[in-house]
Each structure stands twice: as C-alpha cells, then as structure tokens.
C-alpha cells in the first residue's frame, strides 16, 4: 500500500483480520490499519507566523495608547522643572535654552498625538442583552424517536448507523426538531423552511424586544446568518416585513457560512456600529433543521442528521454610551481564521447531492484534523491579546527554545504507521501549555459533538467545570449551529456564575473551514434571571455526571 500523507499525532492500531479466504491473496494473513483521528496537540506544532500575527494585532491596537503617556511624560518633565512665574520669565527672557517656539512645538506634538489616539479609538460596543428561542414541548424528541423509523425514509443499515452515532453523541432525550422530519413527506421545501424560520426567529426576537424594551423601529442595523436556508426575499427582509422596521435600516443576510457564522455576524455588526455612531444593532443566528434534513443512505451525509437541532439566538448590540449602564457585556476582541485556501479544508463540510440525487452535507473523514488545524491557528493568534504577560513569557520563551533546538521546526508529514515512534519519550524541550483559565473565567465552545469537546478540553487543559456549559448545551439542546454559543452563555447566567469583570470566550468553528473567537467582558454581575432564559425549567438537573 502506497504511503499517504496524514496529519501528525494520529494514533494507529494494526489489527489481525485472519486468513484471506479467497482471491489472489487466498491463504495469506491479512491485516488492517485503523487510524483513530483526533485533534492535533496544538502546542506541539505552533507556527511562529501565527504568534507573530497575534502580536501584530496587539501592537496595532495599542500603539497610540502607548505613545500618549510617553509624550505626556516628556512634556510634564520639561514643564515641571519650572514654577509658573519662572516658566513664563524663561520663555519671555529666552534664558536657559528655552523659547516660546520650543514649548509650543512640544505642546503641538502632544496635542496632535492625543487627538490622533482619540480619533482612532473605536467606540465601545456593548451587548445590551440576548435571547435564545425555546420550542414548545410538543417538538421534543427522544433519541429513539429521532431515528425516525416511522417516517420510512431510511433502510435498516442507515437506521443502525444513526443509532450508533447517537449513542456516543452526548445528546440527550429532550432536544427539539420540526414535526415534519417524522413524516414520510418531503421536508426540504420552501414552505417548511419558511415555517420553521418564522417560528424560531420571531420567537427569539419577540423575547429580545420584551427583555430590552426596545421597539423594532429603533433598530438601525440588522444582521441575520443562516447557512443552508436562504430564500428570496431574504430572512432579513422577512424580519423587516414582520416587525415593520424603518425604511433606512442597514440589513445584511449571511448565508453558507456554517456554524461559526454567529461570530462573523457579530463582527459585521461591530464594524457597522463603528461606522454609524449612536445606533442599535440586532444579530440573529439560526439554522433550519427540516430544510437540511437528509433522507438518503450516504453515511457521511447522515452524520449531520444526528447532531443538528432547532435553535435561534438574537442579541442587541449598541455603541451608545448611555447603554453602558444597562448593558451586560463589552466587546473586547474578535479574531477570525479562514482555511478555505486549502482544498481539503474547503471540502471538509460540503453540500452536494448523493447518487440518489438527495441533497445534504457531506462530512469529510479528516474533519477532526482539519478543524484542529484551524482552531490551533485561531487560538495562537488570539493568545497574545488575552494571556497575561507571565503566560506569554513562558510560552514564547519555550517556543523559541524549541525552535532553535530543532524540535519546534516544521517537518514533512509522515504516514501514520511511521509516526508511532513520535509518541516515545524524548529529551527534547517540552512545549509550555498556556493556562487559558488565567485569561478567561468562562468558556463557550461550540457544542459540535462530544468527541470534539473532549479533544478541546484535553488540548487546552481545561477543567470539567470550564466545559460544563458546552456539554450541557449539547445534551439538552443538541448542536444548534451558530446559535449554540449563546445557549451556553445563557446556561452560565442561569447558574449565576457571571460576575462583574469576568471574561467570556466564545469559540465557533465550521465549514470553510473557519474558526472564529469572540471575547466579552462582563460590565456587571449577572443575577440569575427570573424569566426569559431557556434553562430555567431544567438548570437544577445540570451538570449531568456522565456527559464527559
């Protein structure tokens, strides 16, 4: 068998399959090699260019902030040498080497630098509040019911495959799906898509407007993201029509951008708020389950059926200074990573038709490795912006030491069987794993699957409590695509864990392949809500012990 290139850190297992009964190899012992794919160890192969990119972000955002104190200090030192009367006498008498022109020039430099900093500094962006849609109990479905035997859309082999996936998925028995997927009728229709969209989007928006007291006509910016279902007129137009929003609203509709599109929508809303002062923006993140339902037999396309469930999140963002008092969070950082230039990343999650002409999402077998590379790049870029100096010092010094010793340099990828020796103990410099718990108090990691959450916990050195919101969301609501990270934040609020000054890291990843991070800082202590939270009826049952 010709060697194939694979990502490093793939564990292998050689299995004796016995004697070949027939064919050209009859009578010979046969073996198979199983490759257990997992996320790569991030710190084992960190690329310096992404560390450099992170510090580039840091310098660009802080250069004026660092310049102003320096100029102010120099100006203050020069002026402080003289009393008020002595200063003016020195200027008027031209003694001591000072004249009016020198002082004025220094004052002009200071004023110019301060003005440049003020003009270049962006207005703070506040998250006033957010809402997560909770469907009615009639749409609840157990794992056994979800397999959908009564719909007649799957053969026995497909049903057994979905059953095995669900057993290890980390999804519980109270998730929500549209009723149409249980019927023998076709679900991927415009009518079903619009009906589901109206239910989840209007339900979430009604709750948001009720919680914030904002009128729909007060909204100046609207951003909607839904990856698969993109009708004409758009979903953003549907919202404007339903709520009779004003005619000069700036509306945007993001399609085909996968599970990380929620962060992209926040980024777009932030840019629009920077360009339009004293404004309000609403971001809607959702996905249509029925429209994306796959009724065929291709196993790579059956996997999304097992994980995706109904959900929608809406949030109100503001750049008005008066909203600081009632806002919950301030936006600190957004870092986006896109690996779409690589063909394997581009096709890792790919919408296409199977041999029977059924449309669905094709999941690549290499998704874990491809996703791990994108996540590693994003985290490496984000780290200089959020880690304390002590962690950056240890991480960076160890990285440089590994680089010059040869253990940290990039090497050619090798076949899995040849990589077993890489797991042997080595005297090389061990990588320093930064403690991200020093940078963030709370973690909202996209609840894609149980396996993905376990691997991220292992790579980032997080505790079970750090992963609790993600695992609870996957168990209670399933994978709701781009809105999942907001159900996780709602979980933390329902538990009463968000205190003033706490930093929240939201990490989303999906097709493209993309990985995006958002960092929020809590403006005030968030008290457990009395209503308007999807967890209120079940928060006491979590965490569930067997979720990890």
XYZ file of C-alpha atoms in Angstrom:
548
model
C 0.000 0.000 0.000
C 1.464 3.323 -1.025
C 2.057 5.686 1.896
C -0.395 8.548 2.194
C 0.244 11.850 3.888
C -1.713 12.361 7.081
C -1.665 14.902 9.875
C 0.755 14.053 12.646
C -0.400 12.776 16.020
C -2.781 10.200 14.536
C -2.768 7.097 16.695
C -2.720 3.796 14.825
C -3.769 0.232 15.583
C -2.774 -2.811 13.483
C -5.483 -5.487 13.608
C -5.051 -9.118 12.520
C -8.026 -9.978 10.346
C -7.104 -13.672 9.991
C -6.629 -15.722 6.782
C -7.832 -14.363 3.454
C -10.419 -16.939 2.278
C -10.388 -16.215 -1.459
C -8.990 -14.072 -4.203
C -5.365 -13.548 -5.289
C -4.218 -13.395 -1.634
C -6.056 -16.550 -0.512
C -4.331 -18.349 2.335
C -2.282 -15.339 3.473
C -2.585 -13.472 6.762
C -4.324 -10.131 6.317
C -4.098 -7.033 8.451
C -5.943 -3.715 8.595
C -4.693 -0.449 9.975
C -7.175 1.643 11.945
C -6.398 5.318 12.236
C -8.064 6.977 15.221
C -8.361 10.610 14.238
C -8.169 13.243 16.900
C -7.397 16.914 17.157
C -3.664 17.650 16.870
C -1.873 18.737 20.025
C -1.926 22.480 19.453
C 1.277 23.353 21.255
C 3.301 20.590 19.582
C 3.213 22.312 16.187
C 2.621 26.016 16.825
C 3.749 28.143 13.892
C 5.629 31.307 14.690
C 3.843 33.246 11.962
C 0.545 32.980 13.860
C 2.197 34.068 17.096
C 3.598 36.998 15.147
C 0.130 37.758 13.760
C -1.273 37.904 17.276
C 1.346 40.392 18.414
C 0.713 42.383 15.220
C -2.938 42.748 16.329
C -1.780 43.804 19.780
C 0.654 46.440 18.528
C -1.801 47.888 16.022
C -4.451 48.318 18.710
C -2.090 49.721 21.327
C 0.425 51.916 19.523
C -1.351 55.211 20.176
C -2.219 54.188 23.698
C 1.495 53.647 24.348
C 2.558 56.881 22.613
C 0.313 59.289 24.527
C 1.753 58.592 28.011
C 5.322 58.886 26.674
C 4.697 62.298 25.114
C 2.747 63.426 28.183
C 5.611 62.326 30.440
C 8.231 64.205 28.426
C 6.091 67.335 28.329
C 5.389 67.108 32.049
C 9.055 66.655 32.959
C 10.087 69.725 30.984
C 7.318 71.929 32.351
C 7.682 70.710 35.921
C 11.264 71.940 36.083
C 9.935 75.470 36.377
C 7.334 77.200 38.501
C 4.607 79.130 36.752
C 6.311 82.527 37.116
C 9.758 81.139 36.322
C 8.424 79.345 33.256
C 6.955 82.490 31.718
C 10.040 84.510 32.655
C 12.239 81.912 30.987
C 10.103 81.977 27.871
C 9.953 85.791 27.649
C 13.659 86.291 28.521
C 14.801 83.430 26.262
C 17.074 82.115 29.042
C 18.054 78.556 29.905
C 17.909 77.468 26.255
C 14.107 77.593 26.085
C 11.935 79.814 23.961
C 8.293 80.051 23.195
C 8.699 78.099 19.952
C 10.181 75.061 21.742
C 7.391 74.842 24.288
C 4.711 75.381 21.659
C 6.227 72.713 19.414
C 6.194 70.182 22.243
C 2.619 71.134 23.092
C 1.570 70.735 19.437
C 3.151 67.263 19.274
C 1.326 66.214 22.424
C -1.994 67.640 21.220
C -1.630 66.005 17.805
C -0.808 62.590 19.288
C -3.664 62.762 21.784
C -6.110 63.814 19.052
C -4.910 61.031 16.777
C -5.424 58.496 19.536
C -8.917 59.751 20.364
C -9.971 59.780 16.713
C -8.535 56.327 16.038
C -10.038 54.771 19.149
C -13.236 52.926 18.407
C -16.350 53.434 20.457
C -17.053 50.690 22.944
C -19.555 48.100 21.731
C -21.984 46.830 24.351
C -24.108 43.706 24.408
C -27.289 45.042 25.967
C -28.989 41.636 26.190
C -29.676 38.467 24.216
C -32.428 35.866 23.877
C -32.458 32.176 22.941
C -35.530 30.523 21.454
C -37.014 27.567 23.312
C -39.501 25.500 21.266
C -42.722 24.119 22.723
C -42.682 20.721 24.402
C -44.623 19.163 21.511
C -41.421 19.351 19.459
C -39.309 17.429 21.980
C -37.875 14.180 20.696
C -36.003 11.320 22.352
C -33.047 9.654 20.681
C -35.168 6.595 19.934
C -37.918 8.700 18.352
C -35.375 10.796 16.468
C -34.051 7.846 14.478
C -37.314 8.127 12.597
C -38.303 4.547 11.831
C -41.932 5.538 11.295
C -41.043 8.064 8.592
C -39.962 5.241 6.282
C -37.139 7.320 4.819
C -34.224 5.069 5.838
C -33.264 1.434 5.384
C -32.190 -0.729 8.342
C -28.457 -0.153 7.763
C -28.912 3.638 7.838
C -31.069 3.413 10.958
C -28.480 1.311 12.788
C -25.710 3.708 11.772
C -27.616 6.703 13.128
C -28.368 4.794 16.323
C -24.660 4.126 16.923
C -23.789 7.774 16.298
C -26.481 8.993 18.694
C -25.374 6.660 21.484
C -21.958 8.315 21.657
C -23.024 11.830 20.601
C -23.543 13.357 24.059
C -27.085 14.390 23.038
C -29.934 13.773 25.466
C -33.617 12.918 25.111
C -35.116 16.435 25.252
C -33.884 18.115 22.076
C -36.242 19.752 19.587
C -36.925 19.034 15.909
C -39.697 20.091 13.485
C -42.552 17.608 13.259
C -42.157 17.405 9.504
C -38.995 15.291 9.684
C -41.008 12.491 11.346
C -43.481 12.353 8.483
C -42.999 10.459 5.209
C -43.465 13.707 3.292
C -40.564 15.688 1.827
C -39.212 18.192 4.353
C -36.678 20.192 2.313
C -39.299 22.528 0.857
C -39.528 26.306 0.864
C -42.813 26.134 2.757
C -41.340 24.046 5.584
C -38.221 26.213 5.649
C -40.195 29.448 5.940
C -42.474 27.970 8.598
C -39.537 26.864 10.757
C -37.720 30.159 10.208
C -40.774 32.157 11.259
C -41.186 30.056 14.401
C -37.636 30.261 15.729
C -36.664 33.766 14.542
C -39.838 35.602 15.547
C -39.963 33.695 18.830
C -36.414 34.762 19.734
C -36.910 38.360 18.563
C -40.187 38.761 20.467
C -38.384 37.725 23.630
C -35.443 40.073 22.930
C -37.691 43.096 22.395
C -39.626 42.249 25.553
C -36.456 41.896 27.670
C -34.822 45.110 26.430
C -37.894 47.308 25.951
C -36.562 48.364 22.531
C -39.011 48.976 19.706
C -38.307 47.335 16.313
C -38.311 50.798 14.708
C -35.380 51.810 16.939
C -33.094 49.263 15.293
C -30.679 50.777 12.780
C -28.669 47.666 11.835
C -29.889 44.098 11.277
C -27.594 41.126 10.609
C -29.020 37.637 10.037
C -27.000 34.473 9.499
C -28.442 31.140 8.374
C -26.157 28.814 6.470
C -28.411 26.459 4.485
C -31.810 28.127 4.080
C -31.578 31.332 2.034
C -34.918 32.217 0.406
C -35.851 35.232 -1.699
C -36.812 37.684 -0.259
C -34.132 37.105 2.364
C -34.636 36.227 6.018
C -33.607 39.761 6.975
C -36.336 41.102 4.671
C -38.802 38.697 6.296
C -37.949 40.178 9.712
C -38.256 43.757 8.461
C -41.650 42.977 6.948
C -42.935 41.213 10.056
C -41.909 43.959 12.503
C -42.456 46.875 10.082
C -38.981 48.237 10.688
C -37.888 51.603 9.355
C -37.005 52.075 5.702
C -33.392 53.208 6.170
C -32.326 50.192 8.252
C -28.992 48.657 7.242
C -29.775 44.958 6.754
C -27.442 42.079 5.921
C -28.103 38.390 5.276
C -25.189 35.939 5.666
C -25.609 32.528 4.025
C -23.492 29.397 3.613
C -21.018 30.338 6.356
C -21.513 27.394 8.706
C -21.517 27.018 12.467
C -19.043 29.856 13.103
C -21.221 32.437 11.345
C -22.561 33.743 14.646
C -19.179 35.316 15.402
C -18.944 36.621 11.828
C -22.342 38.286 12.241
C -21.183 39.939 15.468
C -18.048 41.139 13.679
C -20.115 42.672 10.872
C -22.449 44.333 13.392
C -19.413 45.740 15.232
C -18.000 47.240 12.022
C -21.343 48.784 11.142
C -21.702 50.254 14.633
C -18.230 51.784 14.344
C -19.300 53.428 11.085
C -22.686 54.545 12.433
C -22.450 56.188 15.885
C -25.304 56.229 18.389
C -27.023 53.223 16.908
C -28.523 49.853 17.800
C -27.846 46.561 16.027
C -29.695 43.251 16.185
C -27.923 39.995 15.294
C -29.940 36.839 14.527
C -28.169 33.452 14.352
C -30.029 30.284 13.388
C -30.210 27.210 11.141
C -33.155 25.362 9.598
C -33.201 21.671 10.536
C -36.034 20.451 8.280
C -34.655 22.141 5.162
C -31.294 20.479 5.719
C -32.711 17.034 6.514
C -31.037 14.254 4.531
C -33.215 11.195 3.683
C -30.581 9.156 1.812
C -28.091 6.386 2.668
C -24.652 8.025 2.410
C -23.151 7.696 5.891
C -21.029 10.817 5.591
C -24.226 12.766 4.908
C -26.247 11.064 7.647
C -23.971 12.390 10.396
C -25.404 15.971 10.396
C -28.888 14.466 10.874
C -27.765 13.014 14.196
C -26.430 16.261 15.669
C -28.342 19.315 14.412
C -31.434 20.530 16.270
C -33.747 23.556 16.346
C -32.494 26.795 17.857
C -32.101 30.532 17.351
C -30.339 33.322 19.213
C -30.847 37.075 18.975
C -28.757 39.812 20.554
C -28.974 43.575 20.875
C -25.699 45.468 20.450
C -25.177 49.190 21.000
C -22.455 51.823 20.671
C -24.390 54.436 22.647
C -22.530 55.498 25.796
C -25.740 55.658 27.799
C -26.254 51.930 27.245
C -23.212 51.172 29.390
C -25.402 51.296 32.496
C -27.898 48.699 31.306
C -25.567 46.617 29.127
C -24.337 43.186 30.182
C -21.051 42.839 28.332
C -18.474 44.908 26.457
C -16.930 43.500 23.287
C -13.174 43.110 23.742
C -11.769 41.118 20.806
C -12.794 39.248 17.656
C -10.273 37.038 15.858
C -11.247 35.232 12.652
C -9.395 32.408 10.893
C -10.236 31.063 7.422
C -8.533 27.986 5.928
C -10.568 27.942 2.710
C -7.497 28.338 0.501
C -6.661 24.701 1.241
C -8.706 22.246 -0.860
C -9.142 19.660 1.884
C -10.361 22.361 4.309
C -12.695 23.774 1.680
C -14.353 20.385 1.086
C -14.338 19.159 4.709
C -18.034 20.080 5.084
C -19.538 20.192 1.611
C -23.139 20.456 0.446
C -23.825 18.181 -2.502
C -26.141 15.501 -3.891
C -25.676 11.784 -3.388
C -26.117 9.058 -6.011
C -29.887 9.192 -5.492
C -29.923 12.980 -6.020
C -30.712 13.662 -2.354
C -29.164 16.925 -1.113
C -27.181 17.007 2.121
C -23.956 17.945 3.904
C -21.012 15.651 3.255
C -18.691 15.345 6.265
C -15.062 14.512 5.498
C -13.324 11.721 7.413
C -10.452 14.154 8.043
C -12.682 16.767 9.663
C -11.118 16.422 13.120
C -7.597 17.076 11.836
C -8.694 19.893 9.526
C -10.754 21.528 12.254
C -7.930 21.116 14.743
C -5.533 22.995 12.484
C -7.953 25.918 12.104
C -8.646 26.028 15.846
C -4.914 25.928 16.606
C -4.276 28.854 14.260
C -7.098 30.907 15.752
C -6.051 30.287 19.345
C -2.406 31.052 18.564
C -3.440 34.383 17.049
C -5.758 35.215 19.949
C -3.324 34.312 22.747
C -1.144 37.489 22.712
C -4.300 39.594 23.033
C -5.672 37.858 26.118
C -2.986 35.942 28.014
C -1.277 37.641 30.973
C 2.366 38.596 30.489
C 3.661 35.727 32.625
C 1.961 33.104 30.445
C 3.122 34.796 27.245
C 6.691 34.933 28.529
C 6.861 31.224 29.411
C 5.076 30.149 26.242
C 7.119 32.339 23.919
C 10.481 31.534 25.534
C 9.771 27.794 25.355
C 8.644 28.136 21.751
C 11.864 29.940 20.791
C 13.941 27.351 22.641
C 12.178 24.524 20.820
C 12.616 26.305 17.516
C 16.370 26.763 17.824
C 16.831 23.248 19.213
C 15.121 21.865 16.119
C 12.154 20.252 17.899
C 9.718 23.046 17.057
C 10.511 23.430 13.365
C 8.059 22.271 10.762
C 8.703 18.865 9.287
C 7.223 16.907 6.420
C 4.149 14.889 7.285
C 4.729 11.159 7.535
C 2.461 8.133 7.069
C 0.577 7.047 10.223
C 2.465 3.762 10.619
C 5.792 5.625 10.649
C 4.619 8.017 13.352
C 4.349 5.546 16.208
C 7.899 6.421 17.227
C 6.849 10.056 17.734
C 4.997 9.045 20.881
C 8.148 7.653 22.501
C 9.660 9.671 25.374
C 12.141 12.297 24.224
C 14.653 14.531 25.916
C 13.631 17.444 23.688
C 12.236 20.604 25.234
C 8.615 20.048 26.186
C 6.143 22.687 24.996
C 4.693 25.048 27.568
C 0.903 24.914 27.535
C -0.531 28.335 28.466
C -3.181 28.304 31.147
C -6.132 29.874 29.382
C -8.042 29.883 32.658
C -5.891 32.880 33.596
C -7.230 34.749 30.554
C -10.908 33.759 30.790
C -13.315 32.956 33.569
C -15.888 31.332 31.265
C -15.699 29.228 28.090
C -18.453 28.890 25.469
C -17.072 26.399 22.945
C -19.260 25.412 20.006
C -21.166 22.278 21.054
C -20.424 20.381 17.851
C -20.044 16.879 19.294
C -18.933 15.053 22.411
C -15.684 13.954 20.747
C -14.785 17.495 19.677
C -15.426 18.888 23.172
C -13.334 16.154 24.801
C -10.413 16.818 22.456
C -10.553 20.569 23.009
C -10.594 20.072 26.758
C -7.547 17.827 26.508
C -5.612 20.215 24.264
C -6.384 23.391 26.210
C -6.011 21.849 29.658
C -9.499 22.903 30.764
C -11.444 21.521 33.697
C -14.822 19.790 33.580
C -16.378 22.940 35.002
C -14.878 25.011 32.162
C -16.563 22.667 29.660
C -19.808 22.329 31.598
C -21.821 24.900 29.623
C -20.849 23.356 26.277
C -21.586 19.782 27.339
C -24.878 20.752 28.977
C -25.985 22.604 25.832
C -25.135 19.636 23.609
C -27.055 17.292 25.916
C -30.139 19.470 26.420
C -30.498 21.221 23.050
C -28.100 19.461 20.643
C -25.904 21.187 18.082
C -27.787 24.350 17.066
C -25.057 25.521 14.719
C -24.140 29.213 15.082
C -26.543 29.879 17.964
C -25.079 27.213 20.294
C -22.552 29.541 21.937
C -25.388 31.808 23.121
C -27.290 28.943 24.755
C -24.035 28.214 26.570
C -23.778 31.800 27.831
C -27.436 31.604 28.877
C -26.516 28.488 30.895
C -23.776 30.372 32.738
C -26.178 33.216 33.514
C -28.848 30.797 34.737
C -26.256 29.301 37.108
C -25.413 32.805 38.385
C -21.713 32.406 37.592
C -21.039 35.593 35.613
C -19.576 38.278 37.862
C -18.503 41.825 37.137
C -15.216 41.910 35.226
C -15.425 38.257 34.121
C -14.165 37.494 30.626
C -16.108 35.135 28.357
C -14.513 33.338 25.406
C -16.862 32.190 22.637
C -15.259 29.831 20.118
C -17.096 28.790 16.955
C -15.895 26.614 14.078
C -17.480 25.268 10.907
C -17.443 24.824 7.143
C -14.903 26.647 5.031
C -13.023 25.659 7.192
C -13.356 28.570 9.620
C -12.654 29.138 13.288
C -13.656 32.393 14.993
C -13.323 33.744 18.531
C -15.155 36.466 20.429
C -14.130 37.814 23.831
C -16.644 39.655 26.028
C -16.087 41.336 29.384
C -18.912 41.485 31.880
C -19.904 45.041 32.832
C -21.821 43.947 35.908
C -22.693 40.871 37.905
C -25.453 38.974 36.101
C -28.095 37.786 38.523
C -29.895 34.504 37.705
C -32.892 35.547 35.582
C -36.456 35.042 36.720
C -37.625 34.562 33.131
C -36.546 34.768 29.514
C -33.908 32.049 29.782
C -34.210 28.632 28.059
C -32.623 26.824 31.028
C -34.958 27.863 33.822
C -37.031 24.665 33.839
C -34.046 22.314 33.892
C -31.000 24.171 35.257
C -31.137 22.261 38.552
C -30.590 18.967 36.700
C -27.212 20.062 35.364
C -24.400 19.228 35.277
C -25.098 15.580 34.436
C -22.247 13.399 35.656
C -21.870 11.132 32.603
C -21.567 13.871 29.949
C -17.745 13.888 29.685
